[in-house]
Coordinates of C-alpha atoms in Angstrom, one line a residue:
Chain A
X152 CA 0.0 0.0 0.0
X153 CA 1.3 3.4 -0.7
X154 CA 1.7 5.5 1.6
X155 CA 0.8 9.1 1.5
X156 CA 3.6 11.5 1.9
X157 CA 2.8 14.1 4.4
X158 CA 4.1 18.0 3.2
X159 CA 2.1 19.9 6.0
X160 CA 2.8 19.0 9.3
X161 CA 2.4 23.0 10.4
X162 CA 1.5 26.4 9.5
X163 CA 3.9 28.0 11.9
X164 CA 7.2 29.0 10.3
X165 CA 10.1 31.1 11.9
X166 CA 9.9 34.3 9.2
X167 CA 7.7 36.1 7.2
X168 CA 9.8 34.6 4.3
X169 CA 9.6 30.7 4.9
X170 CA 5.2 32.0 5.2
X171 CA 6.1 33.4 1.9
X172 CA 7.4 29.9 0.6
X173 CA 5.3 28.0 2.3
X174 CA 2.0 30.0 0.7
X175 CA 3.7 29.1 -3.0
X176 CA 4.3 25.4 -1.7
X177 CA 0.7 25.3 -0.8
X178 CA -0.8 26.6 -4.0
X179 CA 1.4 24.2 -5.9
X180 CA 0.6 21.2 -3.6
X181 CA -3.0 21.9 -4.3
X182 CA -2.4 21.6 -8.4
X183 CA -0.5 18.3 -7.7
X184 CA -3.3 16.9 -6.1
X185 CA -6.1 17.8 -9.1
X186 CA -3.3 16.9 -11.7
X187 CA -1.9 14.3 -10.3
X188 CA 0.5 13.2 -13.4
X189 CA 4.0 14.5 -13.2
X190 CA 4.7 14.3 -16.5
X191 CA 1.6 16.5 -17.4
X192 CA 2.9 19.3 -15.3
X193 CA 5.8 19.4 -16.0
X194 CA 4.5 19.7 -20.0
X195 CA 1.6 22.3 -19.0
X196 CA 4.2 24.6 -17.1
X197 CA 5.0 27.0 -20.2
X198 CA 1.8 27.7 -20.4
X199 CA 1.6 29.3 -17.3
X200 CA 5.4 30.3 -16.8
X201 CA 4.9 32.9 -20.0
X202 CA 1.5 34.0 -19.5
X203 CA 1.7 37.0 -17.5
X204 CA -2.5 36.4 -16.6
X205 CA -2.0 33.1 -15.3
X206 CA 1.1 34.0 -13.4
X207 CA -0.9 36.8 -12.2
X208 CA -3.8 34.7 -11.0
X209 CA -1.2 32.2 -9.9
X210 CA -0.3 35.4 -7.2
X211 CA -3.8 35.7 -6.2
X212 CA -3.8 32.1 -4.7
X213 CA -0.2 32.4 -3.3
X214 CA -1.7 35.9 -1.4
X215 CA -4.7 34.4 0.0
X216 CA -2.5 31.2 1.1
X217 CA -0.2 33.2 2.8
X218 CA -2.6 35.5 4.2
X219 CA -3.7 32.1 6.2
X220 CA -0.3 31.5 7.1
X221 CA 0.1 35.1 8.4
X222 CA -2.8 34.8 10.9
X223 CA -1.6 31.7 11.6
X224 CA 1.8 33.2 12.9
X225 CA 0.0 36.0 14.4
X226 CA 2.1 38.3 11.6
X227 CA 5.3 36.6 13.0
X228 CA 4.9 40.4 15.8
X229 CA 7.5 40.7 18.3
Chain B
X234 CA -37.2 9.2 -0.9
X235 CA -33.8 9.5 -1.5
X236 CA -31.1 9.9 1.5
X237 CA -29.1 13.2 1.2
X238 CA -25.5 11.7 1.9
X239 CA -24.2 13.6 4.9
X240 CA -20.7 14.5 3.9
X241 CA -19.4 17.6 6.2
X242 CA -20.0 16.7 10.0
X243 CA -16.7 19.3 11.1
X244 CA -14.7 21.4 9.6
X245 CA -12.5 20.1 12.5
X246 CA -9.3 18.2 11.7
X247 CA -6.5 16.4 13.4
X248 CA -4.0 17.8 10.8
X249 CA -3.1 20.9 8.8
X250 CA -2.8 18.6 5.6
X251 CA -6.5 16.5 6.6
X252 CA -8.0 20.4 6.8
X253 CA -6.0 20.3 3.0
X254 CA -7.7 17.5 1.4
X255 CA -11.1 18.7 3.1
X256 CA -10.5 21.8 1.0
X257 CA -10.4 19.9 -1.6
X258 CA -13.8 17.9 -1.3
X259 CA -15.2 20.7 -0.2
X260 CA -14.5 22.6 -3.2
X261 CA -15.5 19.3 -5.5
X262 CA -18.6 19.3 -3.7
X263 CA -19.6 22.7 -4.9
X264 CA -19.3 21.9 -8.5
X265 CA -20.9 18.0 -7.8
X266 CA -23.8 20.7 -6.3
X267 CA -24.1 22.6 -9.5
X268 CA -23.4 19.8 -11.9
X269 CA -25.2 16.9 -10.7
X270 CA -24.6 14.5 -13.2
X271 CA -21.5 12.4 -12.4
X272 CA -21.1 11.4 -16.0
X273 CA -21.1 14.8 -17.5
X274 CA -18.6 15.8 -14.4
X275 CA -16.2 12.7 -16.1
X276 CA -16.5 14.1 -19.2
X277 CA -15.3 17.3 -18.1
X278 CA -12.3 16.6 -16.2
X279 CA -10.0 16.4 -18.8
X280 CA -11.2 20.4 -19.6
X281 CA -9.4 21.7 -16.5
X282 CA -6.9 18.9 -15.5
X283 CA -5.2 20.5 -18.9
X284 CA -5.7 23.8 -18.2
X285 CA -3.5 25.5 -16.8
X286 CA -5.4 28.9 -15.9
X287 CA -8.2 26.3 -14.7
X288 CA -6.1 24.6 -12.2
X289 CA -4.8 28.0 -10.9
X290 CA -8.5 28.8 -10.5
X291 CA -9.4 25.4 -8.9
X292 CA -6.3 26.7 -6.2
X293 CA -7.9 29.7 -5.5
X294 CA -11.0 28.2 -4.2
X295 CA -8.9 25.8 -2.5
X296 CA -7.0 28.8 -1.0
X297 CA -10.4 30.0 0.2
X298 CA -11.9 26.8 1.5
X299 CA -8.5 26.2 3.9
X300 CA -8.8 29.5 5.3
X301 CA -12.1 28.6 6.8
X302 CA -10.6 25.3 8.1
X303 CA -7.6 27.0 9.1
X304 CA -9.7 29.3 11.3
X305 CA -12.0 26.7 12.6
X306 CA -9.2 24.6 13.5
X307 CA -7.2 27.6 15.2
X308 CA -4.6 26.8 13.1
X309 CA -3.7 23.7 14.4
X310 CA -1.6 26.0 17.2
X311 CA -0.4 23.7 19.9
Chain C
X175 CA -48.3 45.6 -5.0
X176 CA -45.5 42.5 -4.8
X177 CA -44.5 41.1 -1.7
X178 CA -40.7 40.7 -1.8
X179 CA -40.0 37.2 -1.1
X180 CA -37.7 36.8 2.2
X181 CA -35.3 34.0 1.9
X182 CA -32.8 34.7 4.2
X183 CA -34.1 34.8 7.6
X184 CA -30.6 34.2 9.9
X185 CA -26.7 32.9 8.7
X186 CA -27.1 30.6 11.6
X187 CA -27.6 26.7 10.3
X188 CA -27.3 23.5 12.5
X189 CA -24.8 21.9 11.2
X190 CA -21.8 22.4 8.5
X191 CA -23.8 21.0 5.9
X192 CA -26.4 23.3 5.9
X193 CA -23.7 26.0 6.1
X194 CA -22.9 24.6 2.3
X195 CA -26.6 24.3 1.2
X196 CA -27.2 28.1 2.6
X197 CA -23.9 29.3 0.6
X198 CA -24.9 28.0 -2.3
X199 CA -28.6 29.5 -1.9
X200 CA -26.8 32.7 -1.4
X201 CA -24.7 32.5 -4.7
X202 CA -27.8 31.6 -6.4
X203 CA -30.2 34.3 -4.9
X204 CA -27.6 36.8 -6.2
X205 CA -27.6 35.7 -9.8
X206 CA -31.1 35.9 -9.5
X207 CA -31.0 39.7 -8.4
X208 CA -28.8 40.8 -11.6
X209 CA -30.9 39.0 -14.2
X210 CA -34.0 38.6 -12.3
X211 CA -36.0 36.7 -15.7
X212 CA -36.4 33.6 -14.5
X213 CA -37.0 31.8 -18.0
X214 CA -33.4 33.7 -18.8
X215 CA -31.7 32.1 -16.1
X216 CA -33.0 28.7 -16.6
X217 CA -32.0 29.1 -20.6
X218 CA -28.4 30.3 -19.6
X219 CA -28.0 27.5 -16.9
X220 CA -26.2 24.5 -19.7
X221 CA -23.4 27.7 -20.2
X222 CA -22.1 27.5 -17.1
X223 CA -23.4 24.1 -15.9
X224 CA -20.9 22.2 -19.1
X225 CA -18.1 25.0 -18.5
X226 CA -15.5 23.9 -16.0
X227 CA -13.9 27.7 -16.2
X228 CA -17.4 28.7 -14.6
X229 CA -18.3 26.3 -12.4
X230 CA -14.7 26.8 -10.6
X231 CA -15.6 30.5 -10.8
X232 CA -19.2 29.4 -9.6
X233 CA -17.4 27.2 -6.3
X234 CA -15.1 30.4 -5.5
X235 CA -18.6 32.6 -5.0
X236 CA -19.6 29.3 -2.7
X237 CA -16.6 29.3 -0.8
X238 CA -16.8 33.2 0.1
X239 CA -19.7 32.7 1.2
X240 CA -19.6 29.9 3.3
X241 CA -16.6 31.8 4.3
X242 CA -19.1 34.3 6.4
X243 CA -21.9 31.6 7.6
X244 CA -18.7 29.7 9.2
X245 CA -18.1 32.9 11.1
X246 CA -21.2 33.5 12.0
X247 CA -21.5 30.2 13.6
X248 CA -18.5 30.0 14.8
X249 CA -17.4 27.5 12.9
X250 CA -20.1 25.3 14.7
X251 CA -17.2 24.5 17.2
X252 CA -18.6 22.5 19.9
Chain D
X115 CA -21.5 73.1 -7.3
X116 CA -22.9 69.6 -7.6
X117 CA -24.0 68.0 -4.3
X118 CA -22.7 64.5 -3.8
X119 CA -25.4 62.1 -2.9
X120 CA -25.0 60.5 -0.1
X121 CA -25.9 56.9 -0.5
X122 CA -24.0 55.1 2.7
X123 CA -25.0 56.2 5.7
X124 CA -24.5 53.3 7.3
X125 CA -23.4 49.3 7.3
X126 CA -25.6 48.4 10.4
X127 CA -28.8 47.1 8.7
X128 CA -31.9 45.3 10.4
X129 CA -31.8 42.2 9.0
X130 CA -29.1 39.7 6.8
X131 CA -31.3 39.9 4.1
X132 CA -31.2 43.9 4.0
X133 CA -27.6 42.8 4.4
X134 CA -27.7 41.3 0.9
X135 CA -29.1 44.5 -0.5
X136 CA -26.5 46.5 0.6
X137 CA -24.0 44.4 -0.7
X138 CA -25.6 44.5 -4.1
X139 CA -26.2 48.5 -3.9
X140 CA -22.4 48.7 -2.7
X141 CA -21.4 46.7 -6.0
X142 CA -23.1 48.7 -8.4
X143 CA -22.6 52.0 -7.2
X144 CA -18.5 50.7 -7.5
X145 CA -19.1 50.4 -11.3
X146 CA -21.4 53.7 -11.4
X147 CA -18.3 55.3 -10.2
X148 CA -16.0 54.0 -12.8
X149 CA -18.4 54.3 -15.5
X150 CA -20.0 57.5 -14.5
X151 CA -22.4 57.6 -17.5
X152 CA -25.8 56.4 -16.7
X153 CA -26.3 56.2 -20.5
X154 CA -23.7 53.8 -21.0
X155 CA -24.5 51.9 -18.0
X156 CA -27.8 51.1 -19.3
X157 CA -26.4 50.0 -23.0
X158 CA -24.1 48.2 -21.3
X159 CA -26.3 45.9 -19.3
X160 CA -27.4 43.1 -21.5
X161 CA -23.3 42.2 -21.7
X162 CA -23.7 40.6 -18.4
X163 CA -26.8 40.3 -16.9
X164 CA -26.7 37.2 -20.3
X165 CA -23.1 36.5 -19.6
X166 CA -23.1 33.7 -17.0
X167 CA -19.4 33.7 -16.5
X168 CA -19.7 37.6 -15.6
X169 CA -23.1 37.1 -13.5
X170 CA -20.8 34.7 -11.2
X171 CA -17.7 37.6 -11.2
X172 CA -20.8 39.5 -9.9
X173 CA -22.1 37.4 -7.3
X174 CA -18.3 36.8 -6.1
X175 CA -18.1 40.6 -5.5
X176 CA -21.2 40.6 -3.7
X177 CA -19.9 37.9 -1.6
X178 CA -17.2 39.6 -0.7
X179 CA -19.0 42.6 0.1
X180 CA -21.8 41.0 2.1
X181 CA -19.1 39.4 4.2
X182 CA -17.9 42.6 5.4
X183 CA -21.5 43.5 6.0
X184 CA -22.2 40.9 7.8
X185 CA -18.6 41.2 9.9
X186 CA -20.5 44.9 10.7
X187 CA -23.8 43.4 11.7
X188 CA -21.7 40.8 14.2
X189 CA -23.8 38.6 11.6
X190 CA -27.1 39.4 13.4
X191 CA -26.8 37.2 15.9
X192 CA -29.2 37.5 18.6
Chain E
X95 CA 15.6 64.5 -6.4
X96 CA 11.5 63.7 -7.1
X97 CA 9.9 63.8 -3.9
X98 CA 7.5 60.7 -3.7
X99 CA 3.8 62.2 -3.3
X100 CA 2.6 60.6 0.2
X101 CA -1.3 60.0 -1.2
X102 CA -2.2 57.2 2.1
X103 CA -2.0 59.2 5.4
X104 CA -4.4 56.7 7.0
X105 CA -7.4 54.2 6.7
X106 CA -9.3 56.0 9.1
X107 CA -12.6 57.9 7.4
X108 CA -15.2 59.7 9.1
X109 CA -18.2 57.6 7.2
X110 CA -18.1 54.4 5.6
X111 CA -18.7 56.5 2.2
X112 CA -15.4 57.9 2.4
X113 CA -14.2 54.5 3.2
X114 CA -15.8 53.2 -0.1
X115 CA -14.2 57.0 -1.9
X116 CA -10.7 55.8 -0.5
X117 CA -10.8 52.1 -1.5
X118 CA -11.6 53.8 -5.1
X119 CA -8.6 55.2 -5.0
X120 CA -6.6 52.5 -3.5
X121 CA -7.1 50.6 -6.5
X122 CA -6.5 53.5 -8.6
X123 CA -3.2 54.1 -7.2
X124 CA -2.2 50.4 -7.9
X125 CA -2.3 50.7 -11.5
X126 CA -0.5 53.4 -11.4
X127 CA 1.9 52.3 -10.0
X128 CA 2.3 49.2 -12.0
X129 CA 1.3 51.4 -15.7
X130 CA 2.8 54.7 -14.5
X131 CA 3.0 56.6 -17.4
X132 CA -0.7 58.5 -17.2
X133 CA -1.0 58.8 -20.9
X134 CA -0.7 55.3 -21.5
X135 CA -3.4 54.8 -18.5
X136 CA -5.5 57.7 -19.9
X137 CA -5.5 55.7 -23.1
X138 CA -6.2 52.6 -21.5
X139 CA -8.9 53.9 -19.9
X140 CA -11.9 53.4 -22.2
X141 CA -11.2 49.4 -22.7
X142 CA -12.3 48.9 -19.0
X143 CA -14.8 51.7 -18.8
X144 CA -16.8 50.1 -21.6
X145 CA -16.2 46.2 -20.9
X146 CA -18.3 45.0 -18.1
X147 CA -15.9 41.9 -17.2
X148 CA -13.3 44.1 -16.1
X149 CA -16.0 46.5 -14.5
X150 CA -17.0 43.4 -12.6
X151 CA -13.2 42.8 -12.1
X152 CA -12.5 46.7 -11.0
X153 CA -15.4 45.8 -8.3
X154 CA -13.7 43.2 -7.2
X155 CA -10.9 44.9 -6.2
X156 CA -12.7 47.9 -4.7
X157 CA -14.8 45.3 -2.5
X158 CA -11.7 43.6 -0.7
X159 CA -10.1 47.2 -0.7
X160 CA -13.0 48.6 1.5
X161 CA -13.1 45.4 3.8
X162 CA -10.0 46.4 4.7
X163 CA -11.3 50.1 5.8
X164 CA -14.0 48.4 7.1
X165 CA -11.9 47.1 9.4
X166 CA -9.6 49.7 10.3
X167 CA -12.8 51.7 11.1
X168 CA -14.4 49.3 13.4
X169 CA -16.8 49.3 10.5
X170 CA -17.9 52.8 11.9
X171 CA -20.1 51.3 14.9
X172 CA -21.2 53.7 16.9
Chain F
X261 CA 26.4 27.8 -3.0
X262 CA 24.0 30.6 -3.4
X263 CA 22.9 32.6 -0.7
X264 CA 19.5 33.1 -1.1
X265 CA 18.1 36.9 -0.9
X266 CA 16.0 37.7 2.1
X267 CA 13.8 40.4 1.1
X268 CA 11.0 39.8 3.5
X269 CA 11.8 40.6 7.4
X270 CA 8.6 41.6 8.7
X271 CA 5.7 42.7 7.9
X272 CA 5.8 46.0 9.6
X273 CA 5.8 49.0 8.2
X274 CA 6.0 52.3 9.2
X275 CA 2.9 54.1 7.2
X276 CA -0.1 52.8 5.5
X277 CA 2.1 54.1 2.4
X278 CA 5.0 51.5 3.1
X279 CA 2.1 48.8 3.5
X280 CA 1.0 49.6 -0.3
X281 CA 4.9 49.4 -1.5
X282 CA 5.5 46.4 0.4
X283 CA 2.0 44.6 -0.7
X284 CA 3.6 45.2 -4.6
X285 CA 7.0 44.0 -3.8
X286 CA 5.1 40.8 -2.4
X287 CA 2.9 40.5 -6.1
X288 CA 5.9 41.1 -7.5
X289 CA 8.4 38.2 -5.6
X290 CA 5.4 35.6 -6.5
X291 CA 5.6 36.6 -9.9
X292 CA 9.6 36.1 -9.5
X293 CA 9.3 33.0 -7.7
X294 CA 7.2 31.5 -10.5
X295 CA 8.8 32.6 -13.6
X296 CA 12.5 32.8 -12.4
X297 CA 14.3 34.0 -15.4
X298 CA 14.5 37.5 -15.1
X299 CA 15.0 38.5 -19.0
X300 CA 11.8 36.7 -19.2
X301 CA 10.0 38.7 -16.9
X302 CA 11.2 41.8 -18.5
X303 CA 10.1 40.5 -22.1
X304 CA 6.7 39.8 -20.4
X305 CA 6.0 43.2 -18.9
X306 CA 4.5 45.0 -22.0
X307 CA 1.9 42.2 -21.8
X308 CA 0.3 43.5 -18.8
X309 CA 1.3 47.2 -18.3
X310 CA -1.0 47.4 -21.3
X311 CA -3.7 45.1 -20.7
X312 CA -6.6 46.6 -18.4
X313 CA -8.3 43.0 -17.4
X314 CA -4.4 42.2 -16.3
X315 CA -3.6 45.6 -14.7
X316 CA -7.2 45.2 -12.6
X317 CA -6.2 41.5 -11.4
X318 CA -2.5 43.0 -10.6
X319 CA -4.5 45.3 -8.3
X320 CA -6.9 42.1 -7.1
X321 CA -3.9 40.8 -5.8
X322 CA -2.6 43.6 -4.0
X323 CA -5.6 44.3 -2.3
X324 CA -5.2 40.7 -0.7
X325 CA -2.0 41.7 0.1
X326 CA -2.2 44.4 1.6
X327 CA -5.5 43.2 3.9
X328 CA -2.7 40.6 5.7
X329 CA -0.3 43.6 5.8
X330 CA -3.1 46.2 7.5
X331 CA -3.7 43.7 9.8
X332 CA -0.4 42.5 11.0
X333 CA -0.1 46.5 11.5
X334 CA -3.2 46.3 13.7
X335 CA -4.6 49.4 10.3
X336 CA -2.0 51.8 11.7
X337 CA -4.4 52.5 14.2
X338 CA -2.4 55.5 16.6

């Protein structure tokens, strides 16, 4: 049986930064999961890469991701 | 009379990556709630499992739905 | 003179379910505002229902919504 | 000089359903202040109240909008 | 040296229609600074004023602007 | 080995002002951190400086941003 690799084991992360990666991680994760063949990603990536609208919309996600993340880290305050 | 299946009992999870993957159903159930007929839903996969700007939109609800889990789970602080 | 129809008594729902049945009553009831014919609607309804693009669209009005009904019942946290 | 209307006294309404209202009021009085020519407005209406894929942009905007009502209202809670 | 116009003293507003006036211009004062040459944008101008999409779009924007006022305003509860 | 650049210490800033520049330079690093080449990026730009629907979902995106970075501020509240 396979078992299922786990990529999320918190939303706490030491800087604003790693949230940053984290958020893009996320978004990513969650187009692995509906397209789950490598192969096919990895082909459809141009398409996205050099079209400034879909890299745009790709930001959208990553800021409403991270925006989780942030309240998660209670904005990483002092 | 049909039985409505009973498929969200919590938005409560033991893991940041279960509240993930409820996301994801939860956003699948939306569109199985507009477009009830599990053979047309087949048929249409392939329409947005190719598509890149499609995917990116399927991550933004996704994006969405996590922040509501994220929230109802406290973020998974310990 | 026409009695305006009142739908939306309270955000508060039992359970999380309902929470996703309101949202999605919400989404509708909005779409019914902006073209309020309903023999329109119901002749526009295969555009969106065989269009992946829109139902995704469609599932990121649902997940706003059930967005504020979570809040409002706070997240139906025991 | 020309007197601005006053249109938003308020966010505190009786009832969620007002609540809707608002949020629809608030949307089009966004694109009445971008497209400031009534005239226009009006020619331009049949693009999307026929358009399903921009009568869900719509409905996401009032969703968005109707959750900061409703964030006002405490979500009418009683 | 070009002294860098300060146009975003604070999100506080004395009624929630001045909130909606400064979430306008928020949004404004993004595209500008991504398109900042004003005769480009002054060009540019009648492809949204005239294409309801990106009215819808412009809406959008001006909707999660003003939540954020909202909220700096304690939604102007008195 | 390359060092990589940290660009994001905090999410403080001094102004609402700052909080605008900073919610750009976030956009902007997503962008970055998707399409990495930066000859690319540049060859890219006219697309969307002269595109309204992309200049309006630019601005969508900053509006997110900048709601995590008005909060994590507490809206610059004095």
């Amino acid at each position: 049986m396979e078992k299922k690799e786990i990529w999320l084991e918190s939303l706490i992360t030491e800087t604003p930064q790693e949230g940053r990666e984290l958020a893009i991680k996320m978004s990513r994760k969650t187009i692995a999961a509906i397209q789950t063949d490598p192969e096919v990603r990895k082909k459809l990536r141009p398409d996205y890469a050099n079209d400034t609208a879909q890299l745009i919309a790709s930001a959208n996600v990553v800021a409403i991701e991270f925006q989780t993340i942030a309240q998660a880290n209670n904005y990483w305050r002092k």
